[in-house]
XYZ file of C-alpha atoms in Angstrom:
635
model
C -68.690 80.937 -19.703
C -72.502 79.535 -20.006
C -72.138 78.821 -23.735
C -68.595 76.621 -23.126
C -68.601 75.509 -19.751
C -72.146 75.829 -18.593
C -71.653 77.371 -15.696
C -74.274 80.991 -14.699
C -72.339 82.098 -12.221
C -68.904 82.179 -10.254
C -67.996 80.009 -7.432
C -66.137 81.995 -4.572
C -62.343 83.214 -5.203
C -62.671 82.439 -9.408
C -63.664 85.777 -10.343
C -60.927 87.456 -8.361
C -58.249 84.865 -10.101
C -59.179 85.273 -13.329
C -59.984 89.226 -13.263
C -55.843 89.555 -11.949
C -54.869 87.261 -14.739
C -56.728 88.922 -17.249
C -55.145 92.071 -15.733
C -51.656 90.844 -16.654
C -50.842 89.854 -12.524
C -49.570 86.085 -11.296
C -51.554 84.835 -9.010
C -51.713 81.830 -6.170
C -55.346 80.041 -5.905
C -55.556 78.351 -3.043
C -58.978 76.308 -3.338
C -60.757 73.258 -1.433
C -60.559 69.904 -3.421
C -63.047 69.946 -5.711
C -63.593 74.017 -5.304
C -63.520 75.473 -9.586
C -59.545 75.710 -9.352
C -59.483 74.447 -13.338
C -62.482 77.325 -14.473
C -59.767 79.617 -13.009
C -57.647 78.854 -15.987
C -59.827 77.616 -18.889
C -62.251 80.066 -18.496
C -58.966 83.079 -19.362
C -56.982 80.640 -21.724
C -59.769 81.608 -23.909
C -60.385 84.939 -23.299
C -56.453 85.808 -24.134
C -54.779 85.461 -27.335
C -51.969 82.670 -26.805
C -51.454 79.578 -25.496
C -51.747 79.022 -22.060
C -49.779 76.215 -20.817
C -50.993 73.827 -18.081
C -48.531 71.959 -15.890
C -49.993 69.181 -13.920
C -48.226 65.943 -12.666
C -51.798 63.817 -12.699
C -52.106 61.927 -16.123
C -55.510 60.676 -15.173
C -56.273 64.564 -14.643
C -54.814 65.713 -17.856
C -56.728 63.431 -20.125
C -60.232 63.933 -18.122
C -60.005 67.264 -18.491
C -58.327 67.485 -22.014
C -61.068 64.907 -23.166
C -63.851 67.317 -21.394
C -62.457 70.377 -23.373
C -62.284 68.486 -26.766
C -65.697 67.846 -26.356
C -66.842 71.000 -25.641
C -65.110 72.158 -29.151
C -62.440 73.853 -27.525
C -58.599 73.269 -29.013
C -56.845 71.657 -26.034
C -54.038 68.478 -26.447
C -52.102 67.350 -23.488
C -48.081 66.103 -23.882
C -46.975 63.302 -21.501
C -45.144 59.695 -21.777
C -48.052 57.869 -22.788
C -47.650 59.585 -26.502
C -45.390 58.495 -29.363
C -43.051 60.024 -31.032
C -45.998 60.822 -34.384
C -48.109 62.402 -31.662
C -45.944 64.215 -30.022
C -44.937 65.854 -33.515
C -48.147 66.667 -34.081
C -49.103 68.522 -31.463
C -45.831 70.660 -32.269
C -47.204 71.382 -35.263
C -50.030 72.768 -34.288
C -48.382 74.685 -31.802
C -46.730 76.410 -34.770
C -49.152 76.620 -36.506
C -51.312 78.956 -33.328
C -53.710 76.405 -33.602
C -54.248 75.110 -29.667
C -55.574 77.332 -26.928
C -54.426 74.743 -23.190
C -51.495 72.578 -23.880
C -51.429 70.220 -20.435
C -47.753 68.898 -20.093
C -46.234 67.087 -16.970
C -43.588 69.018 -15.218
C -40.545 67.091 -16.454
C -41.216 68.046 -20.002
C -39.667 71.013 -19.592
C -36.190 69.341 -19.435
C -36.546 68.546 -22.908
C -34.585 71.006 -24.604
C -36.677 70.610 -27.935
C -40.306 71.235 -25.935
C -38.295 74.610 -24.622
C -37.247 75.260 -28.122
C -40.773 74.907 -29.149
C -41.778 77.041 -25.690
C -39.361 79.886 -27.029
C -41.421 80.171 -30.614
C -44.703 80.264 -29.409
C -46.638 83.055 -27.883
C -47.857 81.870 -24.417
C -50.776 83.964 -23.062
C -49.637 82.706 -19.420
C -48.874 79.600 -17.784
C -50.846 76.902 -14.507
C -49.069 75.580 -12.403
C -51.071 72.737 -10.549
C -50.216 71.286 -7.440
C -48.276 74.304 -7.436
C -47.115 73.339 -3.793
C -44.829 70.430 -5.157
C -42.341 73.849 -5.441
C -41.993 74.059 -1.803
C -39.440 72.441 0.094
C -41.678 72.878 3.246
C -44.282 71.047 1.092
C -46.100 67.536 1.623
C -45.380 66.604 -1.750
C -42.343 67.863 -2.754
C -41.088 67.471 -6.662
C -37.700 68.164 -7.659
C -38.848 69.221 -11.278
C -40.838 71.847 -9.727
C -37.972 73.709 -8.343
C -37.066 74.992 -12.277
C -40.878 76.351 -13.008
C -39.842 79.530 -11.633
C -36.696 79.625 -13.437
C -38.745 78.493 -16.840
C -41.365 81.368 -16.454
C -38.245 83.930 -16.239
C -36.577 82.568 -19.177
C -39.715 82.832 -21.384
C -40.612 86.453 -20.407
C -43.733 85.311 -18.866
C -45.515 87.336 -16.283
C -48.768 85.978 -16.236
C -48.595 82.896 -13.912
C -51.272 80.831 -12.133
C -50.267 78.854 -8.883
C -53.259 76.273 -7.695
C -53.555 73.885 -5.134
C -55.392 72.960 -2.494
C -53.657 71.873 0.367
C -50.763 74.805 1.029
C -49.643 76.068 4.718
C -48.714 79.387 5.410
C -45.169 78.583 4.853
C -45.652 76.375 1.350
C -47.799 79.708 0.417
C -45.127 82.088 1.518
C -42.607 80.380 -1.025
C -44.894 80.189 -3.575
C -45.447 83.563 -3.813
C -41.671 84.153 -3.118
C -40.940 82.236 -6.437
C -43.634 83.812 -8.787
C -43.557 87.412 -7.407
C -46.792 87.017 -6.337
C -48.654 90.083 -4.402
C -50.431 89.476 -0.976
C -53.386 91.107 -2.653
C -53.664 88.545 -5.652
C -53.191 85.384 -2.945
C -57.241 84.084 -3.188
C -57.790 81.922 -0.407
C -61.342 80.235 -0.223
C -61.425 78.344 2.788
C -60.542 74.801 3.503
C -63.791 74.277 5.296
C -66.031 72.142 3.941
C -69.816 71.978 6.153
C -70.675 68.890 4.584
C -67.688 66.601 5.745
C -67.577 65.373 9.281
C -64.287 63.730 10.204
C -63.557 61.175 13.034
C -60.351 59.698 14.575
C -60.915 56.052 16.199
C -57.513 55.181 18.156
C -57.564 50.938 17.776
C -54.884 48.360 17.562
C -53.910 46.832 14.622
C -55.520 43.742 15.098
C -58.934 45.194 15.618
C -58.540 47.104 12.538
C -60.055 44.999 9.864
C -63.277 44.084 12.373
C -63.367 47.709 13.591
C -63.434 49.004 9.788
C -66.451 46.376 8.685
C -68.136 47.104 11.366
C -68.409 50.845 10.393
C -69.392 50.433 6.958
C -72.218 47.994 7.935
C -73.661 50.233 10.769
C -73.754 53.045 8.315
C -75.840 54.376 5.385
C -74.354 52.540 1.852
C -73.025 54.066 -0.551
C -69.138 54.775 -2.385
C -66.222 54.659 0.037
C -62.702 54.626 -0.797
C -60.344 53.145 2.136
C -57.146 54.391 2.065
C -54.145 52.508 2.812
C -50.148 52.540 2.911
C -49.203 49.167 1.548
C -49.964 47.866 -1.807
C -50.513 44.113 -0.350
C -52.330 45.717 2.654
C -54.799 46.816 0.206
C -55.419 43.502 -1.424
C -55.775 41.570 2.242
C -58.136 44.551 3.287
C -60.091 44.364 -0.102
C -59.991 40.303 0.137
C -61.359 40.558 3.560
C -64.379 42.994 3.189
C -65.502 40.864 0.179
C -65.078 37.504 2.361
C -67.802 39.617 4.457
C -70.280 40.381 1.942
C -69.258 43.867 0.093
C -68.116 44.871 -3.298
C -64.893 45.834 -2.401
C -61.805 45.794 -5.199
C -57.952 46.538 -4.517
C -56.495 49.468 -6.396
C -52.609 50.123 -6.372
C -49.958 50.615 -8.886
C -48.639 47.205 -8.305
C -51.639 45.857 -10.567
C -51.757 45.628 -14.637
C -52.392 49.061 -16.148
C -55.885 47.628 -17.868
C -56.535 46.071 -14.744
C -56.389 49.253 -12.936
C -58.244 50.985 -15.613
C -61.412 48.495 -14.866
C -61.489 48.752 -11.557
C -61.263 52.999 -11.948
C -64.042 52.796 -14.543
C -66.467 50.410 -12.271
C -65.859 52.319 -9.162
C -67.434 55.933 -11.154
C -70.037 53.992 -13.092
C -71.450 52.689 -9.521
C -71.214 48.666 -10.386
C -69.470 48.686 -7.165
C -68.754 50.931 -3.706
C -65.953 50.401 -2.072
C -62.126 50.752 -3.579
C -59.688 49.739 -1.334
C -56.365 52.063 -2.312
C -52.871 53.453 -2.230
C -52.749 57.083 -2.329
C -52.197 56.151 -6.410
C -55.796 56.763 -6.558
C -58.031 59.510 -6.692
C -55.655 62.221 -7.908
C -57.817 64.074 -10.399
C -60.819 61.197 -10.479
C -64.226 63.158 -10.040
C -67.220 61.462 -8.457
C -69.277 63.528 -6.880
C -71.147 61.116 -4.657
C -68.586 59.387 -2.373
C -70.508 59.130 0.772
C -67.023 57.818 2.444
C -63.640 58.096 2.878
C -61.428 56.301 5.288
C -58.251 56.324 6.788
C -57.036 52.304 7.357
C -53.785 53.348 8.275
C -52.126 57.251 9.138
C -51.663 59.386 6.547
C -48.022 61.176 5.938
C -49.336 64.308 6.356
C -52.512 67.009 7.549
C -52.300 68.127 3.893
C -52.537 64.131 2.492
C -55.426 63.678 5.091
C -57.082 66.650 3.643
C -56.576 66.240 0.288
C -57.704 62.570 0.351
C -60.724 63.379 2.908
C -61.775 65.929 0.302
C -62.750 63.663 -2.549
C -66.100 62.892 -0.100
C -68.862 64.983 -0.586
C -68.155 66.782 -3.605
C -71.920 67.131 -4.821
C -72.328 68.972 -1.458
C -74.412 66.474 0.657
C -73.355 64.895 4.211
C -70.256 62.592 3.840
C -67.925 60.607 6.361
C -64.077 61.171 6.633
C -62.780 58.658 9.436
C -59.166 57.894 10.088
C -58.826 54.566 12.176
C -55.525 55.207 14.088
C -53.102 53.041 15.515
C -49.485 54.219 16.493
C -48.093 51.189 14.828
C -48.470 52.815 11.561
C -46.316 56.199 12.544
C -42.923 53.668 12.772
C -43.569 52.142 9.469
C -44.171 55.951 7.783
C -41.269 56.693 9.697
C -38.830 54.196 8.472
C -39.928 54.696 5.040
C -39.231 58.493 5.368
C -35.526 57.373 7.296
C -34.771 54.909 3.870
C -35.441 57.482 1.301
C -32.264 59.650 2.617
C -29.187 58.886 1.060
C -26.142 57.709 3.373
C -23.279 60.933 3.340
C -21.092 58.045 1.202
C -23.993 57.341 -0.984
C -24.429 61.155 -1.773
C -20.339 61.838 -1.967
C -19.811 59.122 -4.201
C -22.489 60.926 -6.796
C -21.483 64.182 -6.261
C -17.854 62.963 -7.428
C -19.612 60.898 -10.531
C -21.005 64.380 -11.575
C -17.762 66.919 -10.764
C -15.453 64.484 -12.451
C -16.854 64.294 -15.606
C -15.984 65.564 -18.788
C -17.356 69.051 -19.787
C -20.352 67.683 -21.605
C -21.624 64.242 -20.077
C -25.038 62.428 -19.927
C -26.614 59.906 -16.953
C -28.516 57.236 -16.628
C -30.956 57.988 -13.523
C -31.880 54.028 -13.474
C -28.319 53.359 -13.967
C -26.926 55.697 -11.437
C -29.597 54.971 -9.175
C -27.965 51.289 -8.787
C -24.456 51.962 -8.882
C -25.097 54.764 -6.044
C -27.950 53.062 -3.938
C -29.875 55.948 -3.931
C -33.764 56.012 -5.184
C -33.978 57.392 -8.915
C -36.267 59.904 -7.198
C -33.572 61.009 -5.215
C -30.892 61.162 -7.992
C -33.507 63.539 -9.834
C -33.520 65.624 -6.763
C -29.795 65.956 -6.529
C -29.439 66.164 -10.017
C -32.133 69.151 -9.823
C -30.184 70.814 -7.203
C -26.677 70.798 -8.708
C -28.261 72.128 -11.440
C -30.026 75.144 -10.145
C -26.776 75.675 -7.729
C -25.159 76.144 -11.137
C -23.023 73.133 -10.888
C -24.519 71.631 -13.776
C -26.142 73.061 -17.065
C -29.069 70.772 -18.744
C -28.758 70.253 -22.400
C -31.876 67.623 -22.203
C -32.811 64.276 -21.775
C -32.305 61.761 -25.180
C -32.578 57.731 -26.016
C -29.362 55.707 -25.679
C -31.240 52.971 -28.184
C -34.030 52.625 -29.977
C -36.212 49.203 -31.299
C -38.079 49.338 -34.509
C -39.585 47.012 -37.297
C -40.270 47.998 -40.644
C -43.961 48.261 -41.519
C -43.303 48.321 -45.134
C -39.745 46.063 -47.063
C -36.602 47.931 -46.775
C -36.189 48.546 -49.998
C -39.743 50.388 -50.395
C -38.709 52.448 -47.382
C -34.992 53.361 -48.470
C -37.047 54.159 -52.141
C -38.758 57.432 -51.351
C -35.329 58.884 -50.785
C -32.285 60.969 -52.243
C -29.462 58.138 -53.166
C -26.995 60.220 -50.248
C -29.843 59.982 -47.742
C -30.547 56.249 -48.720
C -26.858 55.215 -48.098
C -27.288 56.840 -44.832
C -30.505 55.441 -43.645
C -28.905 51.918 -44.887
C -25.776 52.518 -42.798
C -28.122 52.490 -39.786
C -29.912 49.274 -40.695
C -26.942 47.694 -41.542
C -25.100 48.253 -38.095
C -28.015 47.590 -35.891
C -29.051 44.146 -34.752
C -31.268 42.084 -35.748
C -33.717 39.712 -34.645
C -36.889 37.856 -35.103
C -39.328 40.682 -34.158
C -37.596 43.754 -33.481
C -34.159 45.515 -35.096
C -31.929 46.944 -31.728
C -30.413 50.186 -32.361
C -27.460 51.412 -29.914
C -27.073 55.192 -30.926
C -23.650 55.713 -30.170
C -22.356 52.293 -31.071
C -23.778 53.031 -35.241
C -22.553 56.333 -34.781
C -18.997 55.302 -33.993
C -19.350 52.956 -36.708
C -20.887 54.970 -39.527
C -19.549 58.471 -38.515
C -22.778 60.024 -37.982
C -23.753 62.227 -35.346
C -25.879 60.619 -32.660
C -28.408 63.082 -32.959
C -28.711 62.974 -36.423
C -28.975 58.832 -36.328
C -32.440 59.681 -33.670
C -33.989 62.334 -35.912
C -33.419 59.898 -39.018
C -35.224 56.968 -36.884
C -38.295 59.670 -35.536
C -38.326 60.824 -38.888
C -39.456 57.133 -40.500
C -41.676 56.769 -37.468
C -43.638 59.767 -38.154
C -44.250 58.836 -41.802
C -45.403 55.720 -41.157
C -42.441 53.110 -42.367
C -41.577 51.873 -38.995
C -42.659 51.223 -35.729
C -40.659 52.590 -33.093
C -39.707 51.963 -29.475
C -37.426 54.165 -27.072
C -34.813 52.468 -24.605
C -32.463 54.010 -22.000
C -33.502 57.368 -21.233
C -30.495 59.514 -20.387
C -29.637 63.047 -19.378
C -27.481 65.399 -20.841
C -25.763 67.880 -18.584
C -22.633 70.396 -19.055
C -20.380 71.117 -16.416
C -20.364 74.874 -15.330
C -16.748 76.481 -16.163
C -16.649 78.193 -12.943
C -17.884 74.654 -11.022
C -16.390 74.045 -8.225
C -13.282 71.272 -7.749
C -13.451 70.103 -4.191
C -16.328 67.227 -3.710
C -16.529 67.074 0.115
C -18.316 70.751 0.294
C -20.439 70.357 -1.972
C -21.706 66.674 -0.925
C -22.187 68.551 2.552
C -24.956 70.988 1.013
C -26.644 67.997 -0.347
C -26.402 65.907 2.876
C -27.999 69.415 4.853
C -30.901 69.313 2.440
C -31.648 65.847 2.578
C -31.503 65.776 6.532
C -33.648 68.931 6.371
C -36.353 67.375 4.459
C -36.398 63.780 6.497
C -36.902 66.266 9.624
C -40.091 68.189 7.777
C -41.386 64.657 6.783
C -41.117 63.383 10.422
C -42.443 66.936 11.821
C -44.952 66.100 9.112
C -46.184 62.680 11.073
C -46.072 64.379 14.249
C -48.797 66.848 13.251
C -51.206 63.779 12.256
C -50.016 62.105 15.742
C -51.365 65.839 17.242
C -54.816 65.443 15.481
C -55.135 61.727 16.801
C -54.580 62.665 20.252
C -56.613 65.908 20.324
C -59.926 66.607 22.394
C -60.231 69.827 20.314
C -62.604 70.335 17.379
C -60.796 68.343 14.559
C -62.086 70.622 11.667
C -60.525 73.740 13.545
C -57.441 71.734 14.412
C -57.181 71.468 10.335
C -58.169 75.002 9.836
C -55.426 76.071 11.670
C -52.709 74.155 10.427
C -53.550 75.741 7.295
C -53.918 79.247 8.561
C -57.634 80.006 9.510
C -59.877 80.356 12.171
C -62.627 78.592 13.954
C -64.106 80.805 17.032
C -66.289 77.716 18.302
C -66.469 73.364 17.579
C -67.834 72.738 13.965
C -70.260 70.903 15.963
C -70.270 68.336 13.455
C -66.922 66.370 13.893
C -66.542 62.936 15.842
C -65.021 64.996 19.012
C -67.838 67.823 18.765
C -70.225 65.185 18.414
C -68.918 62.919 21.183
C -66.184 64.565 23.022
C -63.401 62.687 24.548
C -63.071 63.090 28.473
C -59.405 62.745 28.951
C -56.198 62.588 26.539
C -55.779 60.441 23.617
C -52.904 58.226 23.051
C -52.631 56.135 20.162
C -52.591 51.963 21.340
C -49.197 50.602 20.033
C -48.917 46.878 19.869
C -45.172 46.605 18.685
C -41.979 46.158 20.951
C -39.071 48.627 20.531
C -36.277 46.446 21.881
C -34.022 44.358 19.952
C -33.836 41.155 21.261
C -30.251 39.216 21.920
C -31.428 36.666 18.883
C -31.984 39.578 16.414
C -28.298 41.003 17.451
C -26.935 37.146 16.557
C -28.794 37.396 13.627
C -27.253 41.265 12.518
C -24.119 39.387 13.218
C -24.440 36.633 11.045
C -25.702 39.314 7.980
C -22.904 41.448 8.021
C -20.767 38.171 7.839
C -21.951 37.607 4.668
C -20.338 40.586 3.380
C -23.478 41.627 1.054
C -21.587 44.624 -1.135
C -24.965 46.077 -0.895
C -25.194 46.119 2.809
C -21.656 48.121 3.782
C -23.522 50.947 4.946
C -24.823 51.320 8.335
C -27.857 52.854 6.437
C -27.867 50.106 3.857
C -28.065 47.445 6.357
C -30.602 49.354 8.710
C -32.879 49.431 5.397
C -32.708 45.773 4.821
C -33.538 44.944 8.488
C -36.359 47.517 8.436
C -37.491 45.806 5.301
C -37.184 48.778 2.749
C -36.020 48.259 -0.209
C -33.215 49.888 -2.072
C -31.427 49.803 -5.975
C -28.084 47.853 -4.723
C -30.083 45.475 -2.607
C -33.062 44.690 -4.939
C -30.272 44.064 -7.699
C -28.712 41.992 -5.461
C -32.265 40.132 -4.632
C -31.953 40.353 -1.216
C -35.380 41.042 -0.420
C -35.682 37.100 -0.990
C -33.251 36.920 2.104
C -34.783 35.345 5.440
C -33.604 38.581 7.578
C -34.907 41.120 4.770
C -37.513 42.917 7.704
C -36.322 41.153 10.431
C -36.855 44.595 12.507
C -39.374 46.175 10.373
C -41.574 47.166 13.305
C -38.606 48.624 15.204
C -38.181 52.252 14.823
C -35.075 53.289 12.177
C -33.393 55.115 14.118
C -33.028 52.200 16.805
C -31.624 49.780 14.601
C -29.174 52.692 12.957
C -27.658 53.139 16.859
C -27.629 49.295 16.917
C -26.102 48.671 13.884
C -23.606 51.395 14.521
C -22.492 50.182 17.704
C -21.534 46.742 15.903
C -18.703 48.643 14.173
C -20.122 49.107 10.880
C-alpha cells in the first residue's frame, strides 16, 4: 500500500471492505465524498490474480484516476466513447493477453455484445460498481443501464462485487444489497458527517439573489468557491455578473465547447482563478482539496445532490462553507422539469407497439425513436431497459448503421496487401459507397444489399483497415439490436400500463425528492442532523456549527415566492390561438403543457418551436396547473 499508493495507514471503513473482498464476500461501501472509496478497490485489484473491472459513469473520473495509476506503474486502461476503434482493440488485446490489472468502463459498455464476449474469456478477480446507487429506483440518480449490473455479475459467475457511493438512503441501500446478495455484516457505513463543513440555508427572493450571493463572498475569507446552479444560461448571467463586480468568476456547463470547458476545469485546480460558476456537469470526480466554498444559487433536486455537491468543500480537512440561497421559485421550475421528462400514456403506447410489432430480430435508433415518439432518448433507454429485463426483449448489442472514412494511403496500395478474393471484396465496398471531397459515406445495409455481404462482415472489414492504419474512420447512427422473446406477450395496452406505473412512480419519488430539500429550508432544527437522518444516522445534540446552531431561527421558515400561480384570461386566449395552429407536435395535453412551461421535447425541437413567441409563456406556473388547464380546453 505505502510502496504504490503512499498511503501508512487505513482511513475508517477501507480495511473492513477490502478484508471481505479479499475474503471472497460482495460488499456495499457507503463513504463521505472524498472518504478512500477508490483505495477500497485498487488497493485488492492488486492483491488478487484477475482483472478487476471498474464501472463508473464519470469520464473525467476514469481518466484522473486511470492516468494516476499509470503513473504509479500499475497496468490500468479505461474503455469509454472518447476511444477509437484502434484503441479500443488494443486494450482487448491485452485483456487476452492477462496483461491489465483495473479496466474502468462506463456502464453502457456492457450492452456491447463483443465487450461481454471479451468479459466471458477473461478471468475477472471481482468487479466496482461506482455510484452504485444509480441501481436504485428509489435513487437520486437513477440510470437505466444500471438495472442489468446485477444481471451481468450473475451471468459471469462473479461473486466478488464492490458497491460504492456516497450518498445512499436506507432504502437505495436496502436494494443494493437486495441486488448483489450483500450481507448486513459486509454493509461499511462511515458516516456522512463531515466536522469541517458548516452549512447554511438563506430563504431570499429571486431578485435579491445575485446581490445577496456577492455580498457573501465579499464579507467572507477568499478563496475557491464553486456556485451551483440549474440553468446553463443562469450560469453565464451569474458568472457575467460577479465578474462585472470585481471577481474571477468563469461559467462552466455542458452547453460550452469541449476545449473550452477543459480550460476553464484546468484553471479552476491550478488556482489562476476562484470561483466557477456551474451546472451540476461539474465536479463529478474533479479533486481539489482546498475549496473553501460551495454554494447553492438555486435548490438542488435532491438531499443526496445537496450532499454530494456540498461535499467537494473541505476535502483537505480544514473549515469550509456550504450555503444554499433558497427561494421557492426554484421548486416549480425543478418541478416542471421533473413533470416533462414523463412520457404521455400515448407517447409510451405508441413505443411499446413499435417494439411488440416487430419482426423477431429488429434494431432501433434511440435518437430516431426518440423523435418519432416524443419521448427523451433517456427515457427510450429506460423503457428499452425495462422491456428487456421484463423479458420482452433480448439484446443482441448495439452496432453502426454507417460509417465515414478516407484513405490514408491510394486505394490501390491498400487493396495490395491482400488475397485477390479479399481485394474484390474490400473493392465492392469502395465501389458502392459514396463519395465526396473529404470523406467516403458508407450505409452498411445499403452495400450489403448491393454486394451480398453480410452487414457485419462489411463493419469488421472497415475496423479492420482502421486498425492497421490505411484509413481513417468515423462511426454514424448508433443502433440497437434486440430479439423479440418467443413467449412475448401480444396485447400492447398491458404492457404500456406497467411502463406508465413506473414512470408515474418515479415523477412521484422525484417530487417527494424536492419536498425533502423544501423540509431542510424551512427547518429550525440542526441542519447537519436533519441530513444525518435522512440518510440513516444519529445526532443526540446541534452540530453546533451549522447556520441554525449558530444563529437559530425564532419562528418557522417559509421560502419567499415571487411568482403568480393563476393563469390569466390573456394566457387562456393565447392557449387558444396555439392549439389552432394545429402543431403535430403539440396534440398532447402533455406536449402542449411542455411547450407552455418552456421544456423542451424531440417532436417540438424538430419542429423548432422553441423559436415560437408562446414557447414558456407559463414557465413559472406550476405543471400540473397548466395540465388541468389545458385539459379542460378539450385537448
Amino acid at each position: 500500500m505505502a510502496s504504490v499508493f503512499g498511503h501508512f495507514e487505513f482511513r475508517p471503513g477501507q480495511l473492513q471492505v477490502i478484508e471481505t473482498l479479499i475474503a471472497g464476500r460482495p460488499s456495499l461501501a457507503i463513504f463521505p465524498t472524498g472518504g478512500g472509496k477508490s483505495l477500497c478497490y485498487q488497493l485488492p485489484a492488486l492483491m488478487l490474480d484477475g482483472l478487476t473491472l471498474v464501472i463508473s459513469p464519470l469520464i473525467a473520473l476514469m481518466k484522473d484516476q486511470v492516468e494516476a495509476l499509470l503513473a504509479r506503474g500499475v497496468a490500468a486502461a479505461r474503455l469509454d466513447s472518447s476511444l477509437d476503434a484502434s484503441e479500443v482493440r488494443s486494450i482487448y488485446d491485452r485483456m487476452d493477453s492477462g496483461d491489465l490489472k483495473l479496466l474502468y468502463v462506463a456502464p453502457e459498455r456492457i450492452a456491447n455484445e463483443g465487450f461481454l464476449l471479451k468479459l466471458r474469456r477473461t478471468r475477472i478477480s471481482f468487479i466496482a460498481i461506482d455510484e452504485a446507487h444509480c441501481i436504485s429506483e428509489w435513487g437520486h440518480n437513477f440510470r437505466p443501464d444500471y438495472l442489468k449490473l446485477a444481471q451481468l455479475t450473475r451471468d459471469l459467475d462473479v461473486t466478488r462485487v464492490l458497491a460504492l457511493t456516497a450518498t445512499a438512503t436506507p432504502k437505495v441501500a436496502a436494494d443494493i444489497c437486495r441486488e448483489f446478495n450483500i450481507a448486513e455484516n459486509d454493509h461499511v457505513q462511515t458516516g456522512f458527517r463531515r466536522s469541517n463543513l458548516s452549512f447554511h440555508v438563506t430563504p431570499c427572493l429571486a431578485a435579491d439573489r445575485k446581490a445577496l450571493l456577492l455580498s457573501r463572498i465579499r464579507e467572507r475569507p477568499p478563496g475557491p468557491a464553486v456556485v451551483y446552479v440549474t440553468l446553463q444560461h443562469t450560469a453565464e448571467d451569474v458568472a457575467g455578473y460577479l465578474a462585472r463586480n470585481g471577481l474571477a468568476a468563469k461559467a462552466y456547463h455542458a452547453g460550452l465547447a469541449d476545449d473550452w470547458r477543459a480550460e476553464v476545469q484546468d484553471d479552476f485546480m491550478a488556482g489562476r482563478f476562484d470561483i466557477v460558476v456551474a451546472t451540476i456537469a461539474f465536479g463529478m470526480g474533479i479533486d481539489k482539496a482546498d475549496i473553501r466554498y460551495v454554494y447553492h444559487y438555486n435548490l438542488p433536486k435532491s438531499l443526496e445532490n445537496f450532499v454530494q455537491e456540498s461535499g467537494r468543500a473541505g476535502r483537505d480537512g480544514a473549515p469550509a462553507t456550504c450555503e444554499m440561497l433558497a427561494c421557492a421559485d426554484d421548486r416549480v421550475v425543478l418541478e416542471n422539469f421533473v413533470y416533462g421528462d414523463t412520457p404521455s400514456p400515448q407517447s409510451l403506447k405508441s413505443l411499446v407497439e413499435h417494439v411488440l410489432l416487430q419482426g423477431e430480430t429488429f434494431s432501433i435508433s434511440r435518437y430516431d425513436l426518440s423523435g418519432t415518439k416524443d419521448i427523451r432518448p433517456l427515457v427510450v433507454a429506460t423503457a428499452m431497459t425495462y422491456l428487456e429485463l421484463s423479458g420482452l426483449i433480448i439484446p443482441t448489442g448495439p452496432f453502426y448503421a454507417g460509417y465515414q472514412f478516407q484513405f490514408l494511403q491510394p486505394e490501390d496500395r491498400v487493396l495490395a496487401g491482400h488475397t485477390p478474393a479479399r481485394q474484390a471484396f474490400l473493392k465492392s465496398i469502395f465501389d458502392h459507397s459514396k463519395k465526396a471531397r473529404s470523406w467516403i459515406t458508407v450505409k452498411v445495409d445499403e452495400v450489403a444489399f448491393k454486394t451480398g455481404e453480410p452487414s457485419d462482415r462489411i463493419r469488421k472489414a472497415l475496423n479492420h483497415l482502421a486498425d492497421m492504419g490505411d484509413i481513417r474512420l468515423r462511426p454514424s447512427g448508433l443502433r440497437h439490436g434486440y430479439r423479440l422473446a418467443p413467449d412475448r406477450p401480444r396485447e400492447v395496452g398491458p404492457v404500456a400500463a406497467i411502463l406508465q406505473d413506473l414512470f408515474a412512480r418515479r415523477e412521484l419519488g422525484e417530487i417527494d425528492r424536492l419536498g425533502m430539500v423544501i423540509d431542510l429550508c424551512e427547518t429550525r432544527d440542526c441542519l447537519t442532523r436533519h441530513l444525518l437522518a435522512h440518510f440513516g444516522e444519529g445526532l443526540e445534540s446541534g452540530c453546533g456549527n451549522c447556520g441554525n446552531c449558530l444563529n437559530p431561527p425564532t419562528q418557522d421558515r417559509v421560502l419567499p415566492s415571487s411568482l403568480e400561480d393563476d393563469i390569466t384570461p390573456e394566457q387562456v386566449a393565447a392557449i387558444h390561438e396555439i392549439i389552432s395552429e394545429k402543431h403535430a407536435a403539440l396534440r398532447q395535453p402533455r406536449q402542449l403543457t411542455r411547450f407552455l412551461c418552456g421544456i423542451s421535447s424531440p417532436a417540438a425541437t424538430r419542429e423548432r418551436l422553441s423559436r415560437h413567441d408562446a414557447f414558456g409563456l407559463l414557465a413559472e406556473v406550476p405543471f400540473q396547473t397548466v395540465l388541468t388547464q389545458v385539459e379542460s380546453m378539450g385537448m
